[in-house]
XYZ file of C-alpha atoms in Angstrom:
652
model
C 13.814 35.647 16.439
C 15.480 37.955 13.935
C 13.529 39.096 10.896
C 16.159 37.614 8.575
C 15.742 34.216 10.180
C 11.965 34.510 10.099
C 12.046 35.384 6.408
C 14.232 32.364 5.759
C 11.880 30.070 7.639
C 8.794 31.405 5.868
C 10.562 31.049 2.531
C 11.542 27.477 3.305
C 8.018 26.634 4.409
C 6.437 28.165 1.335
C 8.623 26.005 -0.913
C 6.908 22.884 0.388
C 3.442 21.453 0.191
C 1.983 22.807 3.416
C 3.296 26.297 4.192
C 0.754 27.020 6.914
C -0.266 23.591 8.100
C 0.168 22.432 11.661
C -0.275 18.661 11.676
C -3.256 18.693 9.398
C -4.852 22.044 10.291
C -4.633 25.283 8.335
C -3.633 28.172 10.577
C -6.203 30.779 9.510
C -6.132 33.271 12.341
C -3.392 33.201 14.956
C -5.044 35.803 17.156
C -8.340 34.006 17.571
C -7.151 30.424 17.286
C -9.599 29.801 14.437
C -8.204 26.702 12.768
C -9.619 25.623 9.467
C -10.314 21.905 9.545
C -9.054 19.940 6.563
C -8.578 16.231 6.001
C -6.266 15.384 8.962
C -2.970 14.306 7.495
C 0.472 14.841 8.883
C 2.240 17.512 6.921
C 5.861 17.461 7.981
C 7.505 20.742 7.114
C 10.987 21.570 8.305
C 9.772 24.191 10.798
C 9.424 23.048 14.401
C 6.237 23.833 16.278
C 8.045 26.554 18.136
C 9.223 28.183 14.925
C 5.799 28.043 13.372
C 4.202 29.556 16.442
C 6.950 32.153 16.700
C 6.254 33.122 13.100
C 2.594 33.484 13.968
C 3.315 35.585 17.014
C 5.792 37.748 15.124
C 3.198 38.403 12.435
C 0.739 39.352 15.180
C 3.250 41.807 16.576
C 3.881 43.382 13.194
C 0.151 43.654 12.568
C -0.719 45.760 15.612
C -2.225 49.143 14.861
C 0.161 51.064 17.113
C 3.176 49.322 15.636
C 4.629 48.563 19.131
C 6.058 45.100 19.853
C 4.118 42.782 22.106
C 5.409 42.572 25.632
C 7.755 39.587 26.148
C 5.593 38.184 28.922
C 2.440 38.481 26.807
C 4.226 36.813 23.929
C 5.151 33.841 26.107
C 1.595 33.529 27.392
C 0.166 33.612 23.871
C 2.668 31.003 22.732
C 1.719 28.708 25.606
C -1.994 29.170 24.929
C -1.572 28.399 21.233
C 0.580 25.337 21.982
C -2.017 24.063 24.412
C -4.828 24.611 21.916
C -2.889 22.885 19.177
C -2.060 19.911 21.378
C -5.687 19.597 22.425
C -7.047 19.793 18.894
C -4.330 17.503 17.579
C -4.849 14.784 20.166
C -8.654 14.958 19.980
C -8.937 14.826 16.206
C -5.998 12.542 15.553
C -7.141 9.880 17.961
C -10.700 9.910 16.667
C -10.241 9.975 12.921
C -6.960 8.325 11.988
C -5.153 5.027 12.078
C -2.220 5.255 14.450
C 1.075 3.934 13.135
C 3.202 1.789 15.373
C 5.519 -1.188 15.167
C 2.818 -3.363 16.715
C 0.547 -4.962 14.154
C -3.177 -5.316 14.560
C -4.230 -8.609 16.092
C -6.662 -10.663 14.092
C -9.701 -11.710 16.017
C -10.066 -8.415 17.890
C -13.473 -6.780 17.969
C -14.509 -4.296 15.329
C -13.332 -1.337 17.418
C -9.889 -1.867 15.860
C -11.321 -1.142 12.406
C -11.466 2.527 11.379
C -14.773 3.778 10.023
C -12.955 6.292 7.809
C -9.400 6.955 6.711
C -8.526 10.611 6.069
C -7.658 11.867 2.608
C -4.264 13.519 2.173
C -3.880 17.073 0.984
C -4.318 17.372 -2.787
C -0.704 18.484 -3.128
C 0.434 15.007 -2.078
C -1.147 13.360 -5.125
C 2.269 12.145 -6.350
C 3.768 11.120 -3.005
C 6.387 8.349 -2.996
C 7.052 7.898 0.743
C 10.506 6.303 0.506
C 11.684 8.564 -2.339
C 10.382 11.852 -0.994
C 12.982 14.604 -1.408
C 10.997 16.850 0.952
C 11.402 14.264 3.703
C 15.156 14.093 3.073
C 15.422 17.866 3.315
C 13.277 18.145 6.411
C 15.161 15.478 8.361
C 18.564 16.836 7.320
C 19.879 13.420 6.271
C 23.612 13.552 5.683
C 23.821 12.214 2.143
C 26.527 12.409 -0.486
C 24.874 14.110 -3.443
C 27.767 13.230 -5.751
C 27.003 9.530 -5.162
C 23.271 9.983 -5.811
C 22.387 8.863 -2.294
C 19.532 11.390 -2.212
C 17.827 9.428 -5.016
C 18.036 6.133 -3.125
C 15.363 4.841 -0.741
C 15.017 6.646 2.605
C 11.779 5.643 4.308
C 10.109 7.707 7.035
C 9.893 6.308 10.532
C 6.481 4.858 11.498
C 5.580 7.966 13.461
C 6.261 10.169 10.417
C 4.259 8.262 7.844
C 1.244 9.784 6.167
C -1.714 7.771 7.393
C -4.077 9.001 4.730
C -5.323 8.086 1.268
C -3.495 9.693 -1.654
C -5.971 11.610 -3.843
C -5.880 11.709 -7.642
C -4.983 15.044 -9.243
C -7.749 17.422 -10.382
C -9.369 16.246 -13.595
C -8.059 12.674 -13.286
C -9.395 10.327 -15.981
C -9.399 6.563 -16.296
C -6.133 5.843 -18.177
C -6.180 5.239 -21.917
C -6.120 1.522 -22.670
C -3.183 -0.436 -24.016
C -1.906 -0.480 -26.778
C -3.079 3.077 -27.524
C -1.557 4.182 -24.223
C 1.942 3.521 -25.541
C 1.568 6.616 -27.687
C -0.694 8.898 -25.630
C -1.914 9.549 -22.087
C -4.305 12.009 -20.448
C -2.557 15.242 -19.575
C -4.642 15.617 -16.396
C -3.320 12.342 -14.997
C 0.299 13.566 -15.060
C 0.076 17.348 -15.281
C 3.759 17.920 -16.021
C 4.675 19.196 -19.440
C 8.093 20.765 -18.947
C 9.784 17.776 -20.620
C 7.833 18.546 -23.773
C 9.609 21.903 -23.910
C 12.961 20.881 -22.478
C 13.282 17.880 -24.808
C 11.353 19.306 -27.755
C 14.259 18.756 -30.155
C 14.472 15.114 -29.065
C 10.750 14.307 -29.460
C 10.264 12.722 -26.055
C 6.709 13.975 -25.738
C 4.337 16.504 -27.305
C 1.341 18.214 -25.680
C -1.792 17.883 -27.816
C -4.815 19.423 -26.135
C -6.010 17.197 -23.301
C -3.446 14.529 -24.157
C 0.314 14.080 -24.119
C 1.660 12.179 -27.135
C 4.895 10.189 -27.314
C 6.390 10.159 -30.825
C 9.005 7.572 -29.789
C 11.971 9.929 -29.739
C 14.925 9.944 -27.387
C 18.172 11.758 -26.721
C 20.068 9.691 -29.269
C 17.245 8.403 -31.436
C 15.453 11.449 -32.799
C 14.108 9.433 -35.755
C 12.275 7.109 -33.414
C 12.921 4.232 -31.031
C 11.822 1.636 -33.593
C 14.530 2.637 -36.104
C 17.123 2.891 -33.345
C 16.279 -0.614 -32.073
C 16.511 -2.013 -35.598
C 19.934 -0.378 -35.981
C 21.196 -2.119 -32.831
C 19.944 -5.459 -34.172
C 21.660 -4.724 -37.463
C 24.952 -3.890 -35.740
C 24.819 -7.257 -33.980
C 23.876 -9.118 -37.198
C 20.672 -10.472 -35.698
C 18.371 -12.213 -38.223
C 16.071 -9.816 -40.098
C 17.305 -6.940 -37.932
C 14.946 -8.060 -35.164
C 16.298 -7.354 -31.699
C 15.055 -10.574 -30.056
C 17.653 -12.663 -31.973
C 15.114 -15.462 -32.526
C 14.181 -15.535 -28.843
C 17.709 -15.567 -27.442
C 17.479 -11.949 -26.291
C 14.530 -11.396 -23.975
C 15.387 -9.331 -20.849
C 16.747 -5.771 -21.112
C 17.624 -3.123 -18.534
C 17.381 0.472 -19.769
C 19.335 2.764 -17.434
C 18.266 6.404 -17.419
C 15.251 5.508 -19.532
C 13.555 8.891 -19.863
C 9.860 8.275 -20.568
C 10.676 4.668 -21.560
C 9.995 4.831 -25.298
C 12.919 2.450 -25.886
C 11.283 -0.144 -23.621
C 7.853 0.535 -25.098
C 8.975 -0.189 -28.655
C 10.870 -3.346 -27.608
C 7.601 -5.015 -26.583
C 6.492 -5.570 -30.184
C 9.573 -7.794 -30.630
C 8.742 -9.944 -27.578
C 11.524 -8.236 -25.633
C 10.746 -6.850 -22.182
C 12.755 -4.088 -20.537
C 13.076 -2.915 -16.977
C 13.086 0.836 -17.613
C 14.947 2.495 -14.756
C 15.215 6.161 -13.770
C 15.401 8.112 -10.496
C 12.863 10.524 -9.084
C 15.124 13.408 -10.126
C 14.887 16.844 -11.726
C 13.315 15.215 -14.805
C 10.407 14.371 -12.541
C 7.700 11.896 -13.433
C 9.644 9.977 -16.100
C 8.677 6.665 -14.508
C 5.128 7.846 -13.876
C 4.798 8.599 -17.590
C 6.206 5.138 -18.407
C 3.764 3.297 -16.154
C 0.825 5.452 -17.252
C 1.697 4.347 -20.789
C 1.629 0.665 -19.717
C 5.393 0.136 -20.036
C 7.308 -1.826 -17.349
C 9.338 0.605 -15.231
C 10.838 1.102 -11.772
C 12.162 4.052 -9.775
C 15.837 3.452 -9.061
C 19.319 4.858 -9.428
C 22.878 3.682 -9.820
C 24.142 5.188 -6.575
C 25.715 3.284 -3.708
C 23.410 0.259 -3.381
C 22.997 -2.702 -5.679
C 19.977 -2.497 -7.935
C 17.228 -4.843 -6.640
C 17.763 -7.459 -9.356
C 19.696 -10.726 -9.166
C 22.900 -11.515 -11.001
C 22.803 -12.727 -14.612
C 19.288 -11.368 -15.290
C 19.594 -9.393 -18.534
C 20.841 -10.138 -22.050
C 21.195 -6.428 -22.839
C 21.913 -3.280 -20.830
C 21.218 0.021 -22.534
C 22.265 3.601 -21.874
C 21.371 6.375 -24.301
C 22.955 9.591 -23.062
C 22.050 8.582 -19.517
C 24.492 11.077 -17.966
C 26.261 8.500 -15.813
C 29.949 8.779 -14.985
C 30.927 5.173 -15.605
C 34.538 5.796 -14.566
C 33.806 6.947 -11.029
C 34.915 4.932 -8.002
C 37.049 2.469 -9.942
C 34.210 1.737 -12.362
C 31.822 0.525 -9.658
C 28.677 1.441 -11.653
C 29.871 -0.392 -14.742
C 30.711 -3.367 -12.537
C 27.133 -3.318 -11.235
C 25.913 -3.666 -14.822
C 28.435 -6.469 -15.245
C 26.840 -8.267 -12.281
C 23.425 -8.007 -13.932
C 24.438 -9.160 -17.432
C 24.233 -12.788 -18.501
C 27.196 -14.604 -20.080
C 27.609 -13.122 -23.550
C 25.382 -10.182 -22.606
C 25.644 -6.815 -24.352
C 25.991 -3.214 -23.204
C 24.712 -0.757 -25.839
C 26.113 2.693 -25.108
C 25.019 5.740 -27.116
C 26.928 8.816 -26.016
C 29.276 11.506 -27.363
C 32.296 9.641 -26.009
C 31.633 6.933 -28.575
C 32.091 9.257 -31.533
C 33.045 12.847 -30.573
C 36.535 14.105 -31.256
C 37.110 16.825 -28.650
C 39.851 16.230 -26.110
C 37.653 15.465 -23.095
C 35.483 12.949 -24.977
C 38.598 11.212 -26.312
C 40.003 11.009 -22.783
C 36.807 9.405 -21.437
C 36.629 7.013 -24.385
C 40.223 5.886 -23.823
C 39.649 5.357 -20.093
C 36.414 3.420 -20.662
C 38.064 1.197 -23.231
C 40.823 0.418 -20.755
C 38.334 -0.321 -17.962
C 36.069 -2.641 -19.973
C 39.157 -4.369 -21.378
C 40.263 -5.222 -17.853
C 36.712 -6.485 -17.238
C 37.158 -8.807 -20.244
C 34.529 -7.036 -22.341
C 35.121 -6.676 -26.059
C 33.651 -4.383 -28.694
C 30.978 -6.298 -30.594
C 30.103 -3.367 -32.879
C 30.644 0.377 -33.155
C 28.744 2.648 -35.499
C 28.167 6.401 -35.463
C 27.003 7.354 -31.972
C 26.753 3.835 -30.529
C 29.204 1.248 -29.272
C 28.126 -2.231 -28.144
C 30.348 -4.240 -25.810
C 29.899 -7.949 -25.140
C 30.734 -9.925 -21.992
C 32.709 -13.182 -22.075
C 30.867 -16.487 -21.997
C 33.105 -18.139 -19.411
C 35.539 -17.401 -16.573
C 38.585 -18.101 -18.741
C 39.510 -14.468 -19.392
C 39.118 -13.552 -15.730
C 41.446 -16.344 -14.640
C 44.069 -15.462 -17.259
C 44.505 -11.872 -16.117
C 47.769 -10.808 -14.533
C 47.877 -10.887 -10.714
C 46.602 -7.690 -9.037
C 44.768 -6.597 -12.198
C 42.041 -4.097 -11.401
C 39.144 -4.416 -10.924
C 39.575 -7.558 -8.825
C 37.367 -10.624 -8.804
C 34.753 -10.647 -6.050
C 35.324 -12.883 -3.066
C 33.902 -16.407 -3.456
C 31.910 -15.679 -0.275
C 30.086 -12.777 -1.912
C 26.477 -13.589 -2.832
C 25.815 -11.767 -6.120
C 22.054 -12.225 -5.642
C 21.945 -10.471 -2.245
C 20.600 -7.039 -3.166
C 18.249 -5.561 -0.557
C 20.218 -2.785 1.123
C 23.532 -4.287 -0.031
C 26.287 -1.908 -1.088
C 27.716 -2.117 -4.601
C 31.153 -3.648 -4.849
C 33.939 -2.668 -7.227
C 34.722 -6.212 -8.252
C 33.894 -8.711 -11.000
C 31.384 -11.438 -10.223
C 32.597 -14.659 -11.790
C 30.197 -17.201 -13.247
C 29.017 -20.270 -11.384
C 30.658 -23.564 -12.321
C 27.464 -24.576 -14.115
C 27.419 -21.413 -16.274
C 31.152 -21.719 -16.929
C 30.795 -25.285 -18.159
C 27.682 -24.479 -20.206
C 29.436 -21.489 -21.824
C 26.334 -19.419 -21.216
C 23.159 -19.239 -19.194
C 21.741 -22.450 -20.681
C 18.292 -20.894 -21.147
C 15.810 -21.867 -23.822
C 14.756 -19.192 -26.344
C 11.610 -17.223 -25.636
C 8.742 -18.191 -25.397
C 9.794 -21.757 -24.540
C 11.889 -20.181 -21.771
C 8.725 -19.352 -19.835
C 7.781 -22.976 -19.205
C 11.207 -24.661 -19.344
C 12.786 -25.441 -15.933
C 15.851 -23.156 -15.756
C 19.246 -24.504 -14.638
C 19.310 -22.311 -11.514
C 16.224 -24.143 -10.237
C 18.620 -26.667 -8.691
C 20.059 -23.916 -6.455
C 16.799 -24.063 -4.472
C 16.581 -27.873 -4.488
C 13.460 -27.605 -6.631
C 12.852 -30.508 -8.976
C 11.365 -30.318 -12.447
C 8.258 -32.005 -11.090
C 7.824 -29.278 -8.450
C 8.257 -26.611 -11.129
C 5.583 -28.193 -13.340
C 3.160 -28.594 -10.426
C 3.649 -24.939 -9.500
C 2.750 -23.908 -13.053
C -0.331 -26.132 -13.083
C -1.519 -24.781 -9.723
C -1.280 -21.130 -10.747
C -2.770 -21.772 -14.165
C -5.854 -23.101 -12.393
C -5.889 -20.300 -9.819
C -5.712 -17.599 -12.502
C -8.577 -19.275 -14.369
C -10.598 -19.189 -11.127
C -9.743 -15.524 -10.510
C -10.895 -14.512 -13.985
C -14.076 -16.531 -13.578
C -14.771 -14.695 -10.317
C -14.124 -11.334 -11.989
C -16.674 -12.217 -14.657
C -17.994 -9.239 -16.585
C -16.012 -6.802 -14.420
C -13.109 -7.021 -16.841
C -12.655 -7.074 -20.590
C -9.588 -7.912 -22.636
C -8.191 -4.376 -22.221
C -9.263 -3.645 -18.627
C -5.944 -4.635 -17.042
C -2.425 -3.778 -18.210
C -0.050 -3.234 -15.239
C -0.072 -6.177 -12.832
C 1.856 -6.740 -9.619
C 2.334 -10.108 -7.938
C 3.244 -9.079 -4.398
C 4.724 -12.486 -3.489
C 5.789 -14.046 -6.736
C 7.608 -17.246 -5.670
C 8.647 -18.848 -9.004
C 6.684 -16.439 -11.186
C 4.011 -18.920 -12.224
C 1.157 -16.473 -11.572
C 2.713 -14.148 -14.167
C 3.373 -17.076 -16.503
C -0.306 -18.001 -16.368
C -1.126 -14.493 -17.688
C 0.939 -14.972 -20.849
C -2.041 -14.955 -23.209
C -3.436 -11.754 -21.707
C -2.116 -8.394 -22.887
C -0.494 -7.554 -19.552
C 2.931 -7.379 -17.948
C 3.696 -8.323 -14.344
C 6.013 -6.835 -11.744
C 7.008 -9.944 -9.786
C 7.919 -8.969 -6.226
C 9.965 -11.322 -4.053
C 9.925 -10.448 -0.324
C 13.419 -9.690 0.959
C 13.159 -12.108 3.888
C 12.034 -15.166 1.902
C 13.637 -17.506 -0.633
C 15.445 -15.337 -3.182
C 13.746 -16.882 -6.203
C 13.977 -13.735 -8.310
C 16.713 -15.232 -10.496
C 14.287 -18.030 -11.458
C 11.748 -15.376 -12.453
C 14.280 -13.609 -14.685
C 15.452 -16.911 -16.134
C 11.857 -17.472 -17.247
C 11.940 -14.208 -19.219
C 9.925 -12.219 -16.685
C 10.666 -9.076 -14.657
C 10.590 -8.351 -10.949
C 12.229 -6.850 -7.893
C 12.974 -7.526 -4.242
C 10.982 -5.607 -1.651
C 10.119 -5.386 2.037
C 6.362 -4.871 2.373
C 6.787 -3.200 5.753
C 7.852 -0.203 3.624
C 6.390 1.687 0.688
C 7.103 0.446 -2.838
C 9.278 2.469 -5.236
C 6.583 3.669 -7.592
C 4.296 6.630 -8.120
C 0.653 6.544 -6.984
C -1.971 5.033 -9.313
C 0.391 2.894 -11.391
C -1.037 -0.654 -11.201
C -4.359 -2.084 -12.407
C -4.199 -5.347 -10.446
C -2.448 -6.346 -7.218
C -2.192 -10.045 -6.376
C -1.741 -10.416 -2.601
C -1.087 -14.096 -1.989
C -0.274 -14.782 1.694
C 1.352 -11.366 1.944
C -0.804 -10.222 4.866
C 0.061 -13.339 6.853
C 3.719 -12.564 6.232
C 3.279 -8.960 7.361
C 1.601 -10.046 10.587
C 4.369 -12.551 11.263
C 6.939 -9.767 10.840
C 4.922 -7.631 13.304
C 4.281 -4.929 10.739
C 0.913 -3.254 10.333
C -1.576 -4.705 7.827
C -3.350 -1.338 7.928
C -0.177 0.344 6.687
C 0.023 -2.166 3.855
C -3.605 -1.578 2.849
C -3.022 2.171 2.633
C 0.123 1.560 0.567
C -1.788 -0.752 -1.771
C -4.432 1.951 -2.198
C -1.650 4.414 -3.087
C -0.226 2.353 -5.941
C -3.579 1.041 -7.233
C -5.371 2.915 -10.005
C -8.972 4.013 -9.451
C -11.235 1.150 -10.586
C -8.268 -1.219 -10.234
C -8.506 -4.640 -8.574
C -6.941 -6.410 -5.598
C -6.940 -10.188 -5.243
C -6.418 -11.152 -1.594
C -5.634 -14.864 -1.294
C -4.829 -15.751 2.308
C -6.043 -17.532 5.414
C -9.784 -17.259 5.909
C -9.430 -15.343 9.190
C -7.066 -12.873 7.530
C -9.362 -12.337 4.550
C -12.361 -11.769 6.829
C -10.411 -9.154 8.754
C -9.264 -7.395 5.563
C -12.831 -7.294 4.324
C -13.804 -5.121 7.290
C -11.453 -2.371 6.076
C -13.161 -1.973 2.690
C -15.582 0.870 3.563
C -12.813 3.028 5.058
C -10.665 2.508 1.958
C -13.503 3.180 -0.506
C -13.065 -0.362 -1.844
C -15.898 -2.718 -2.739
C -16.070 -6.494 -2.680
C -16.452 -7.987 -6.158
C -16.363 -11.700 -5.382
C -15.341 -14.169 -2.686
C -14.389 -17.821 -2.563
C -14.306 -20.175 0.458
C -15.009 -17.262 2.763
C -18.220 -18.578 4.311
C -17.237 -22.219 4.692
C -16.606 -23.743 8.115
C -12.960 -24.155 9.061
C -13.225 -27.931 9.187
C -14.477 -28.127 5.610
C -11.507 -28.277 3.263
C -8.489 -25.989 3.124
C -8.134 -22.945 5.344
C -7.689 -20.314 2.653
C -10.036 -17.922 0.933
C -10.090 -15.427 -1.926
C -11.475 -11.902 -1.840
C -11.506 -9.829 -5.029
C -11.803 -6.087 -4.449
C -12.254 -3.059 -6.690
C -11.132 0.459 -5.816
C -13.786 3.132 -6.232
C -13.294 6.520 -7.815
C -13.843 9.176 -5.180
C -13.809 12.969 -5.149
C -11.738 15.464 -3.212
C -12.395 19.113 -2.568
C -10.914 19.845 -6.004
C -13.925 18.192 -7.679
C -12.367 15.418 -9.696
C -13.581 15.069 -13.267
C -13.876 11.443 -14.417
C -14.132 10.330 -18.012
C -14.426 6.659 -18.800
């Protein structure tokens, strides 16, 4: 192996998390085979075993006192010996101390030998791992992606044999997050030790480092005076009563594309408006982690090639403040994706130089965008200084009156605008349903009545009003029982970020209305696509496949509600152990899990608690005989705070 190639390989390796790791072992001394044992975790660097060993052997050759190269035969022998030693150590330690990943799920009812006594802890440098949005994984596997289409920021999940089967550690100095509402304005610096945005965006007042804390003054790229004043200006432009953005409850759901650290979404909450703040895991790293640490709803995503994981007609307002998106690309396909998401009469607030600058290129873009949105039947609702606000039509009339062959075309009647999981974007206009067309709008009640009013799209699932009401009553009672079981474990400010892992109609989240929380409602991709009902109720959510990792940073949720999700995973022949490790990744230390499932499933899950460093807080129906009442049980769990070799500092 040439020295130039070796230097390249070493350089590549050193740019990643584990420059001298071989499947969980530090290579301390190649000559003696002295391997330093660390927490066994697969560290996939782009070097093959042969390359890593060749590097080792080459370094041995260079290090000889006489300076002569090692004989070729001796080199081969040493390589074979090292490979054999590595394989032996790998197989011995891996089989004894790790959960093996495979497509076959664990069978409930097996003896306790299937339960691991311990689960390894990942290397400290993986404290921010997002398995399906890991740019290192993309680089290592040489995925052929079109960078101009942002494919490298879309989900690419590792194969089962390449997953990390270890617990993600908190960063050094991690503290229990600051409680809401104070967290909107400040977080612990140790929890997200990234401050480059404070320097890079210092003139825009995104964030400011203040000792052990990071403060958020509410600034943004186009609202230096603060998000609150900017939001009021948008309401004023639209002539909303009292310059309040919620328009007396008619505007509730917002999508903020390219959200930065989500100050826009954070300041909307005081007006009873909830935003899905969206940004990719890009060069402005940790934007979404900052948002969730602050207690603001957010999701890692990008306008690339796939539809965003939200149903059609979900948002009253889309927002882009200098979000650096080329809306004209590919026949306007990204703008048409926003069009799919906007409700009848919905707005797109666009703050960008094209809206006001006078140089030739900005004028060209402005002219082209005006032409495109005109063909989409959007009209300018208001334009002032740096911001233009377009509004969508209320009905299909404009679409049907366009000249034949007008671009962009209408989508095929066979296209399901609510099919989103892994579905490619389409450069076409989604027309309204006959019901929306006749109603000249979405037909939704103002917030907060919207939360408990049966939405018109309920009929699409053949659900009656009576079924809707019974669902609300059931989950209202269940939530009351959960909180009774939690008892003195929680106070009014203990929980902020909640996830319902199988949300159905969203009634679990609705039952939390009087608590100062927000809920990410997750609808499994293989079940009834009820997410549009959830959005019609003024809530937020996403579609997801729980056989894969969720698109969020570690330690971002205070409470996970797992209703029947493990039974679903087993039925899909995915691993419940994988899901438990993923839940541990996204759960904050001292956070809670509510497992509500079949009694046999809950009993099996309970056996995993010691290995996960979780403790049982309360149970219900777990000890009853199967023939006594319903076959379901509840287990409430709390995640412990545990230390790594970096000696975590905890401050409550």
